[in-house]
Amino acid sequence: MYETTYHRPKTLAEAGSLLAKSDEAKLLAGGQTLIPTMKQRLAAPSDVIDLRHIEDLKGITETPSGGVRIGAAVTHAEVASSDIVKRQLPGVATLAGGIGDPHVRHMGTLGGSIANNDPAADYPAALLALGATVVTNKREIAADDFFTALFETALGEDEIVTAVVFPKAEKSAYAKYPNPASRYAMAGVFVAKLGDGSVRVAATGAGQGGVFRIGAMEQALGSNWSADAVAGVKVSDGDLLADIHGSAAYRANLLTVMAKRAVAAAG
Amino acid sequence: MATVTITVNGKKRSAAIEDRTLLVQFLRETAGLTGTHVGCDTSQCGACVVHVDGKAVKSCTMLAAQADGAQVTTIEGLAQDGALHPVQAAFREHHGLQCGFCTPGMIMAAVDMINRYPAGLDEETIRKELDGNICRCTGYHNIVKAIKAASDTMRGMAQAAE
Ligand SMILES: Cc1cc2nc3c(=O)[nH]c(=O)nc-3n(C[C@H](O)[C@H](O)[C@H](O)COP(=O)(O)OP(=O)(O)OC[C@H]3O[C@@H](n4cnc5c(N)ncnc54)[C@H](O)[C@@H]3O)c2cc1C
Ligand code: FES
Ligand code: FES
């Protein structure tokens, strides 16, 4: 690892000004992506700004409209075991409880996961399927506009994710086929029926451009919410990832299987 | 360089270290506690698992500076007054190790797992909870057996104490 300088701000404003001061500074949340990257010398931030001691980034609360607000520095383990999340958004609790392993879940955070936008990460599927809103220290960004490309987001240079607000959902569920070695998604499908009755389906792990919605499945589930309704929907393998772990056709098949499992789990 | 103070196994340790120092380096090189191992450079093997403020984490994936002010427990901190911790005793009894390289991380992960499942553990849950710990030798069977036995013993102890 190259040399770096560690900072521990207590407030969001302090973190923001530290970040703005240097071109080469990076935010450090759970470190479960950033530290391995620094150890491999693929990242060499001059400064790392620890977000784990900022109160404003913590906490899980129910919104007045029945949605859930989760602070950016909330860990995967905290989300998985939250009574509010389990009751309101069971799919998000399952998703968080299936990220990596227990040790990764004790450190890794929601904010770090979405800012990184790994094409095989789990959270992007939940945000996109639920039509969540990403709140930053500068503005609010709809999930539809947030995930722009592989490892790319709409975040500006000095922008910090502070929370994610999920709307009320009648049903939500997530099913993933983890890569047996890394635990990241080979294919993961999040299905949601929102408070207004609309249906949204998002897929991760499989798209060449990262997370994406599956319109044909949304239509099928809109008129018939059942595992059978998605069983016949095939995702075209033209835009899917192909690598040593699996071909595009294999991932296309996994998407249908994961969608069936997710709908069955949602009930 | 900054001075970092970490309470390791109940004893405060302060040292001036480079900010890039990993917690595992602090434990092994500064505190001289070499029971915590490094088995990979990809944050996947779990040989380095310790408890930070009561939670199992990979000490190779955390800066020592992030743990400044925290309480850390390593494998050296488990045995009390010369008596093995129930999880250590169960690993010995059930032959849960061969070369022993993964064992400190396995045991720290097991203690954390048992803490999180006070109602007890079944084999399927134990295997799932071991996702972050890799063993090259044992085939896991005896590790799983040892954790199950330790979980049962510790539940019995907790009930007896009530
Ligand atoms: C062994 C292993 C297995 C894993 N398996 C999975 C898996 O199955 N599924 C999965 O989804 N992920 C997996 N991960 C990744 C894990 O979920 C990470 O925790 C997550 O991707 C990054 O979150 P973090 O809090 O650790 O962020 P960090 O590593 O601290 O930061 C990641 C990036 O986000 C930026 N950042 C962090 N917080 C903010 C913020 N609030 N605002 C703006 N930018 C921010 C940082 O500057 C950095 O560029 C795995 C990781 C490991 C080591
Ligand atoms: S040394 Fe392998 S996970 Fe830490
Ligand atoms: S006992 Fe040898 S690696 Fe596990």
Short mmCIF file of C-alpha atoms and ligand atoms in Angstrom, two decimals, chain A residues 39, chain B residues 24 37-49 58-61 132, ligand 2:
data_model
loop_
_atom_site.label_atom_id
_atom_site.label_comp_id
_atom_site.label_asym_id
_atom_site.label_seq_id
_atom_site.Cartn_x
_atom_site.Cartn_y
_atom_site.Cartn_z
CA LYS A 39 -3.32 -3.00 -0.91
CA VAL B 24 -3.11 -7.05 11.37
CA HIS B 37 -2.53 -14.85 10.56
CA VAL B 38 -2.47 -13.51 7.00
CA GLY B 39 -3.53 -16.09 4.46
CA CYS B 40 -4.36 -14.02 1.40
CA ASP B 41 -4.17 -10.56 -0.10
CA THR B 42 -7.74 -10.46 -1.38
CA SER B 43 -9.72 -10.21 1.90
CA GLN B 44 -11.23 -13.65 1.34
CA CYS B 45 -9.60 -16.24 3.62
CA GLY B 46 -10.49 -15.08 7.14
CA ALA B 47 -7.20 -16.21 8.75
CA CYS B 48 -6.89 -12.66 10.13
CA VAL B 49 -10.29 -12.43 11.86
CA LYS B 58 -10.88 -9.05 8.87
CA SER B 59 -7.89 -7.29 10.39
CA CYS B 60 -6.15 -7.30 6.99
CA THR B 61 -8.93 -5.08 5.63
CA GLY B 132 -15.62 -15.94 5.08
S1 FES C 2 -5.65 -12.40 5.43
FE1 FES C 2 -7.11 -13.35 4.13
S2 FES C 2 -8.92 -12.30 4.69
FE2 FES C 2 -7.45 -11.30 5.90
#
